[in-house]
PDB file of C-alpha atoms in Angstrom:
ATOM      1  CA  UNK A   8     -10.875   9.790   1.503  1.00 97.00           C
ATOM      2  CA  UNK A   9     -12.498   6.395   2.062  1.00 98.00           C
ATOM      3  CA  UNK A  10      -9.830   3.451   1.133  1.00 98.00           C
ATOM      4  CA  UNK A  11     -12.352   2.139  -1.413  1.00 98.00           C
ATOM      5  CA  UNK A  12     -13.202   5.361  -2.676  1.00 98.00           C
ATOM      6  CA  UNK A  13      -9.455   5.808  -3.319  1.00 98.00           C
ATOM      7  CA  UNK A  14      -8.737   2.302  -5.314  1.00 98.00           C
ATOM      8  CA  UNK A  15     -12.669   3.315  -7.385  1.00 98.00           C
ATOM      9  CA  UNK A  16     -10.378   6.239  -7.880  1.00 98.00           C
ATOM     10  CA  UNK A  17      -7.975   4.222  -9.292  1.00 98.00           C
ATOM     11  CA  UNK A  18      -9.971   2.657 -11.489  1.00 98.00           C
ATOM     12  CA  UNK A  19     -10.967   5.810 -12.731  1.00 98.00           C
ATOM     13  CA  UNK A  20      -7.867   6.463 -14.007  1.00 97.00           C
ATOM     14  CA  UNK A  21      -6.068   3.426 -14.769  1.00 96.00           C
ATOM     15  CA  UNK A  22      -8.098   0.561 -15.113  1.00 97.00           C
ATOM     16  CA  UNK A  23      -8.030   0.771 -18.846  1.00 95.00           C
ATOM     17  CA  UNK A  24      -4.469   0.150 -18.377  1.00 95.00           C
ATOM     18  CA  UNK A  25      -4.395  -2.052 -15.451  1.00 96.00           C
ATOM     19  CA  UNK A  26      -6.462  -4.437 -17.237  1.00 95.00           C
ATOM     20  CA  UNK A  27      -4.569  -5.070 -20.286  1.00 94.00           C
ATOM     21  CA  UNK A  28      -1.188  -5.039 -18.480  1.00 94.00           C
ATOM     22  CA  UNK A  29      -2.828  -7.588 -16.235  1.00 95.00           C
ATOM     23  CA  UNK A  30      -1.421  -9.092 -12.387  1.00 97.00           C
ATOM     24  CA  UNK A  31       1.940 -10.207 -12.645  1.00 96.00           C
ATOM     25  CA  UNK A  32       3.027  -6.715 -14.574  1.00 96.00           C
ATOM     26  CA  UNK A  33       1.210  -4.551 -12.606  1.00 97.00           C
ATOM     27  CA  UNK A  34       2.574  -6.647  -9.571  1.00 98.00           C
ATOM     28  CA  UNK A  35       6.319  -5.864 -11.297  1.00 97.00           C
ATOM     29  CA  UNK A  36       5.238  -2.107 -11.313  1.00 96.00           C
ATOM     30  CA  UNK A  37       4.287  -2.289  -7.653  1.00 98.00           C
ATOM     31  CA  UNK A  38       8.075  -3.545  -6.884  1.00 98.00           C
ATOM     32  CA  UNK A  39       9.607  -1.022  -8.868  1.00 97.00           C
ATOM     33  CA  UNK A  40       8.301   1.538  -6.416  1.00 97.00           C
ATOM     34  CA  UNK A  41       8.490  -0.141  -3.822  1.00 98.00           C
ATOM     35  CA  UNK A  42      12.054   0.091  -4.805  1.00 98.00           C
ATOM     36  CA  UNK A  43      11.900   3.239  -5.625  1.00 97.00           C
ATOM     37  CA  UNK A  44      10.332   3.654  -1.929  1.00 98.00           C
ATOM     38  CA  UNK A  45      13.389   2.071  -0.073  1.00 98.00           C
ATOM     39  CA  UNK A  46      16.193   4.596  -2.118  1.00 97.00           C
ATOM     40  CA  UNK A  47      13.686   7.849  -0.596  1.00 98.00           C
ATOM     41  CA  UNK A  48      14.141   6.122   2.324  1.00 97.00           C
ATOM     42  CA  UNK A  49      17.539   6.395   2.499  1.00 95.00           C
ATOM     43  CA  UNK A  50      17.374  10.385   1.729  1.00 93.00           C
ATOM     44  CA  UNK A  51      16.027  13.103   3.456  1.00 88.00           C
ATOM     45  CA  UNK A  52      14.222  14.581   1.228  1.00 96.00           C
ATOM     46  CA  UNK A  53      10.472  14.107   2.752  1.00 96.00           C
ATOM     47  CA  UNK A  54       9.165  15.438  -0.886  1.00 97.00           C
ATOM     48  CA  UNK A  55      10.277  12.614  -2.744  1.00 97.00           C
ATOM     49  CA  UNK A  56       9.335  10.467   0.075  1.00 98.00           C
ATOM     50  CA  UNK A  57       5.940  11.583  -0.200  1.00 98.00           C
ATOM     51  CA  UNK A  58       5.860  10.955  -3.300  1.00 97.00           C
ATOM     52  CA  UNK A  59       7.110   7.374  -3.035  1.00 98.00           C
ATOM     53  CA  UNK A  60       4.670   6.678  -0.563  1.00 98.00           C
ATOM     54  CA  UNK A  61       1.809   7.996  -2.556  1.00 98.00           C
ATOM     55  CA  UNK A  62       3.426   5.657  -5.395  1.00 97.00           C
ATOM     56  CA  UNK A  63       3.329   2.615  -3.768  1.00 98.00           C
ATOM     57  CA  UNK A  64      -0.571   2.994  -2.325  1.00 98.00           C
ATOM     58  CA  UNK A  65      -1.878   3.923  -6.010  1.00 98.00           C
ATOM     59  CA  UNK A  66       0.288   0.873  -7.364  1.00 98.00           C
ATOM     60  CA  UNK A  67      -1.105  -1.811  -4.638  1.00 98.00           C
ATOM     61  CA  UNK A  68      -5.046   0.189  -5.243  1.00 98.00           C
ATOM     62  CA  UNK A  69      -4.235  -0.568  -9.096  1.00 98.00           C
ATOM     63  CA  UNK A  70      -3.332  -4.083  -8.170  1.00 98.00           C
ATOM     64  CA  UNK A  71      -6.526  -5.287  -6.308  1.00 98.00           C
ATOM     65  CA  UNK A  72      -8.223  -3.747  -9.115  1.00 98.00           C
ATOM     66  CA  UNK A  73      -6.955  -6.474 -11.869  1.00 98.00           C
ATOM     67  CA  UNK A  74      -6.877  -8.567  -9.189  1.00 98.00           C
ATOM     68  CA  UNK A  75     -10.665  -7.871  -8.192  1.00 97.00           C
ATOM     69  CA  UNK A  76      -9.955  -7.586  -3.702  1.00 98.00           C
ATOM     70  CA  UNK A  77     -11.758  -4.612  -1.944  1.00 98.00           C
ATOM     71  CA  UNK A  78      -8.894  -3.418  -0.804  1.00 98.00           C
ATOM     72  CA  UNK A  79     -10.683  -1.628   2.593  1.00 98.00           C
ATOM     73  CA  UNK A  80     -12.774  -4.534   2.720  1.00 98.00           C
ATOM     74  CA  UNK A  81      -9.838  -6.670   2.724  1.00 98.00           C
ATOM     75  CA  UNK A  82      -7.776  -4.749   5.165  1.00 98.00           C
ATOM     76  CA  UNK A  83     -10.544  -4.109   7.825  1.00 98.00           C
ATOM     77  CA  UNK A  84     -11.472  -7.854   7.583  1.00 98.00           C
ATOM     78  CA  UNK A  85      -7.896  -9.248   8.798  1.00 97.00           C
ATOM     79  CA  UNK A  86      -7.108  -5.626  10.958  1.00 97.00           C
ATOM     80  CA  UNK A  87     -10.609  -4.262  12.324  1.00 96.00           C
ATOM     81  CA  UNK A  88      -9.277  -2.809  15.560  1.00 95.00           C
ATOM     82  CA  UNK A  89      -6.488  -5.297  16.654  1.00 96.00           C
ATOM     83  CA  UNK A  90      -3.536  -7.256  15.463  1.00 96.00           C
ATOM     84  CA  UNK A  91      -5.103  -9.975  14.308  1.00 96.00           C
ATOM     85  CA  UNK A  92      -2.083 -11.996  16.145  1.00 95.00           C
ATOM     86  CA  UNK A  93      -2.339 -11.762  19.818  1.00 95.00           C
ATOM     87  CA  UNK A  94      -6.174  -9.596  19.010  1.00 95.00           C
ATOM     88  CA  UNK A  95      -5.218  -6.505  21.314  1.00 95.00           C
ATOM     89  CA  UNK A  96      -4.636  -3.117  20.504  1.00 96.00           C
ATOM     90  CA  UNK A  97      -2.215  -2.257  21.067  1.00 96.00           C
ATOM     91  CA  UNK A  98      -0.409  -5.455  19.730  1.00 96.00           C
ATOM     92  CA  UNK A  99       1.122  -7.388  22.686  1.00 94.00           C
ATOM     93  CA  UNK A 100       2.833 -10.132  20.059  1.00 92.00           C
ATOM     94  CA  UNK A 101       7.191 -10.143  21.048  1.00 79.00           C
ATOM     95  CA  UNK A 102       8.999 -12.228  19.221  1.00 63.00           C
ATOM     96  CA  UNK A 103       6.694 -11.814  15.882  1.00 58.00           C
ATOM     97  CA  UNK A 104       8.099  -7.998  15.125  1.00 54.00           C
ATOM     98  CA  UNK A 105      11.801  -8.497  14.744  1.00 48.00           C
ATOM     99  CA  UNK A 106      12.632  -9.245  11.648  1.00 48.00           C
TER     100      UNK A 106
ATOM    101  CA  UNK B  16     -12.759   3.345   6.965  1.00 97.00           C
ATOM    102  CA  UNK B  17     -10.533   6.728   5.578  1.00 98.00           C
ATOM    103  CA  UNK B  18      -7.206   6.149   4.639  1.00 98.00           C
ATOM    104  CA  UNK B  19      -5.305   8.631   7.690  1.00 98.00           C
ATOM    105  CA  UNK B  20      -8.472   6.450   9.758  1.00 98.00           C
ATOM    106  CA  UNK B  21      -6.500   3.480   8.678  1.00 98.00           C
ATOM    107  CA  UNK B  22      -3.624   4.615   9.296  1.00 98.00           C
ATOM    108  CA  UNK B  23      -4.410   5.933  12.549  1.00 98.00           C
ATOM    109  CA  UNK B  24      -5.293   2.417  14.037  1.00 98.00           C
ATOM    110  CA  UNK B  25      -2.379   1.199  12.365  1.00 98.00           C
ATOM    111  CA  UNK B  26      -0.219   3.322  15.125  1.00 98.00           C
ATOM    112  CA  UNK B  27      -2.491   2.473  17.342  1.00 98.00           C
ATOM    113  CA  UNK B  28      -2.530  -0.955  17.198  1.00 97.00           C
ATOM    114  CA  UNK B  29       1.599  -1.062  16.085  1.00 96.00           C
ATOM    115  CA  UNK B  30       3.188   2.219  16.560  1.00 97.00           C
ATOM    116  CA  UNK B  31       5.766   0.913  19.864  1.00 95.00           C
ATOM    117  CA  UNK B  32       6.493  -1.638  17.592  1.00 95.00           C
ATOM    118  CA  UNK B  33       7.774   0.236  14.774  1.00 96.00           C
ATOM    119  CA  UNK B  34       9.340   3.495  16.387  1.00 95.00           C
ATOM    120  CA  UNK B  35      11.465   0.836  17.691  1.00 95.00           C
ATOM    121  CA  UNK B  36      12.238  -1.428  14.576  1.00 94.00           C
ATOM    122  CA  UNK B  37      12.656   2.166  12.760  1.00 95.00           C
ATOM    123  CA  UNK B  38      12.025   3.263   9.240  1.00 97.00           C
ATOM    124  CA  UNK B  39      14.243   0.752   7.556  1.00 96.00           C
ATOM    125  CA  UNK B  40      13.543  -2.694   9.376  1.00 96.00           C
ATOM    126  CA  UNK B  41       9.783  -1.716   8.419  1.00 97.00           C
ATOM    127  CA  UNK B  42      10.873  -0.910   5.062  1.00 98.00           C
ATOM    128  CA  UNK B  43      11.890  -4.825   5.014  1.00 97.00           C
ATOM    129  CA  UNK B  44       8.773  -5.885   5.919  1.00 96.00           C
ATOM    130  CA  UNK B  45       7.084  -4.636   3.492  1.00 98.00           C
ATOM    131  CA  UNK B  46       9.230  -5.920   1.123  1.00 98.00           C
ATOM    132  CA  UNK B  47       8.966  -9.126   2.524  1.00 97.00           C
ATOM    133  CA  UNK B  48       5.202  -8.687   2.740  1.00 97.00           C
ATOM    134  CA  UNK B  49       5.127  -7.539  -1.146  1.00 98.00           C
ATOM    135  CA  UNK B  50       6.757 -10.912  -2.081  1.00 98.00           C
ATOM    136  CA  UNK B  51       4.032 -12.909   0.006  1.00 97.00           C
ATOM    137  CA  UNK B  52       2.280 -10.947  -2.001  1.00 98.00           C
ATOM    138  CA  UNK B  53       3.893 -11.938  -5.359  1.00 98.00           C
ATOM    139  CA  UNK B  54       3.732 -15.684  -4.209  1.00 97.00           C
ATOM    140  CA  UNK B  55      -0.709 -14.976  -4.180  1.00 98.00           C
ATOM    141  CA  UNK B  56      -0.686 -13.643  -7.487  1.00 97.00           C
ATOM    142  CA  UNK B  57       0.743 -17.446  -9.123  1.00 95.00           C
ATOM    143  CA  UNK B  58      -1.997 -18.980  -6.543  1.00 93.00           C
ATOM    144  CA  UNK B  59      -5.346 -19.302  -7.027  1.00 88.00           C
ATOM    145  CA  UNK B  60      -6.355 -18.888  -3.559  1.00 96.00           C
ATOM    146  CA  UNK B  61      -8.610 -15.735  -3.090  1.00 96.00           C
ATOM    147  CA  UNK B  62      -8.306 -14.979   0.394  1.00 97.00           C
ATOM    148  CA  UNK B  63      -4.713 -15.895   0.278  1.00 97.00           C
ATOM    149  CA  UNK B  64      -4.613 -13.112  -1.779  1.00 98.00           C
ATOM    150  CA  UNK B  65      -6.957 -10.556  -0.143  1.00 98.00           C
ATOM    151  CA  UNK B  66      -4.717 -11.277   2.931  1.00 97.00           C
ATOM    152  CA  UNK B  67      -1.222 -10.267   1.687  1.00 98.00           C
ATOM    153  CA  UNK B  68      -2.875  -7.167   0.194  1.00 98.00           C
ATOM    154  CA  UNK B  69      -4.054  -6.299   3.331  1.00 98.00           C
ATOM    155  CA  UNK B  70      -0.509  -6.818   5.237  1.00 97.00           C
ATOM    156  CA  UNK B  71       0.750  -4.802   2.270  1.00 98.00           C
ATOM    157  CA  UNK B  72      -1.629  -2.233   2.481  1.00 98.00           C
ATOM    158  CA  UNK B  73      -0.608  -2.623   6.649  1.00 98.00           C
ATOM    159  CA  UNK B  74       2.558  -2.358   6.428  1.00 98.00           C
ATOM    160  CA  UNK B  75       2.352   0.637   4.263  1.00 98.00           C
ATOM    161  CA  UNK B  76       0.987   2.599   6.739  1.00 98.00           C
ATOM    162  CA  UNK B  77       3.216   1.585   9.118  1.00 98.00           C
ATOM    163  CA  UNK B  78       6.531   2.560   7.354  1.00 98.00           C
ATOM    164  CA  UNK B  79       4.358   6.172   6.517  1.00 98.00           C
ATOM    165  CA  UNK B  80       3.833   6.396  10.810  1.00 98.00           C
ATOM    166  CA  UNK B  81       7.604   5.642  11.327  1.00 98.00           C
ATOM    167  CA  UNK B  82       8.245   7.904   8.674  1.00 98.00           C
ATOM    168  CA  UNK B  83       5.911  11.006  10.169  1.00 97.00           C
ATOM    169  CA  UNK B  84       4.595  11.102   6.395  1.00 98.00           C
ATOM    170  CA  UNK B  85       0.482  11.145   6.246  1.00 98.00           C
ATOM    171  CA  UNK B  86      -0.667   8.516   3.919  1.00 98.00           C
ATOM    172  CA  UNK B  87      -4.572   9.851   2.865  1.00 98.00           C
ATOM    173  CA  UNK B  88      -2.264  13.146   2.205  1.00 98.00           C
ATOM    174  CA  UNK B  89       0.071  12.156  -0.145  1.00 98.00           C
ATOM    175  CA  UNK B  90      -1.794  10.061  -2.437  1.00 98.00           C
ATOM    176  CA  UNK B  91      -4.649  13.114  -2.543  1.00 98.00           C
ATOM    177  CA  UNK B  92      -1.554  14.915  -3.465  1.00 98.00           C
ATOM    178  CA  UNK B  93      -0.514  13.491  -6.394  1.00 97.00           C
ATOM    179  CA  UNK B  94      -4.104  11.468  -8.017  1.00 97.00           C
ATOM    180  CA  UNK B  95      -6.962  13.344  -6.957  1.00 96.00           C
ATOM    181  CA  UNK B  96      -8.788  12.675  -9.608  1.00 95.00           C
ATOM    182  CA  UNK B  97      -6.213  12.924 -12.098  1.00 95.00           C
ATOM    183  CA  UNK B  98      -3.192  10.811 -13.533  1.00 96.00           C
ATOM    184  CA  UNK B  99      -0.724  13.325 -12.031  1.00 96.00           C
ATOM    185  CA  UNK B 100       1.377  12.754 -15.692  1.00 95.00           C
ATOM    186  CA  UNK B 101      -0.867  13.622 -18.663  1.00 95.00           C
ATOM    187  CA  UNK B 102      -3.541  15.131 -15.740  1.00 95.00           C
ATOM    188  CA  UNK B 103      -6.677  13.144 -17.525  1.00 95.00           C
ATOM    189  CA  UNK B 104      -9.279  10.562 -15.881  1.00 96.00           C
ATOM    190  CA  UNK B 105      -9.275   8.337 -17.706  1.00 96.00           C
ATOM    191  CA  UNK B 106      -5.514   8.126 -17.877  1.00 96.00           C
ATOM    192  CA  UNK B 107      -3.855   9.583 -21.501  1.00 94.00           C
ATOM    193  CA  UNK B 108      -0.347   8.417 -21.205  1.00 92.00           C
ATOM    194  CA  UNK B 109       0.901   5.218 -23.565  1.00 78.00           C
ATOM    195  CA  UNK B 110       4.382   4.701 -23.231  1.00 62.00           C
ATOM    196  CA  UNK B 111       4.655   5.209 -19.393  1.00 57.00           C
ATOM    197  CA  UNK B 112       2.798   2.161 -18.231  1.00 54.00           C
ATOM    198  CA  UNK B 113       4.025  -0.762 -20.495  1.00 48.00           C
ATOM    199  CA  UNK B 114       7.248  -2.458 -18.063  1.00 48.00           C
TER     200      UNK B 114
END
């Protein structure tokens, strides 16, 4: 499924909720899901991890719907077969990827 | 672009960095990008918001690569044209979407 098709599907399922909740509170849900993803990474349950990865993507798509951004267009504008910093594939940056 | 194609593209650009950094530190980058997304939501700069949404998706895909999860499969297993809770489209849940 295309990224924008997934976003449209999320709109069909959830936009009536998302639009009422608004951007800031939808963002809080994304944060909560990312926290749950962090917990799942510590564990050994692959199914739980898949579930949390799915939720993080779903809430990111919901948030993109609320703020009227095309997730696929935004992602491809920045990452279309290149690192946006060094413009290479694979990326040749060094220091910027060591938090 | 399909979700799994985007994930593969992220693998081609970044997996040599991501695999060395590991799941926990890659997750920390995702958290940082989500925090930046939260800041962008407060502002009025649409381009900055698009940029942060793109980064959040990119780091989620990088993390999925590190933990060996197919982002598209995981998302579709849970959200394939239905709310996973009420099984309806549009979702008919009430209380579960009010943080």
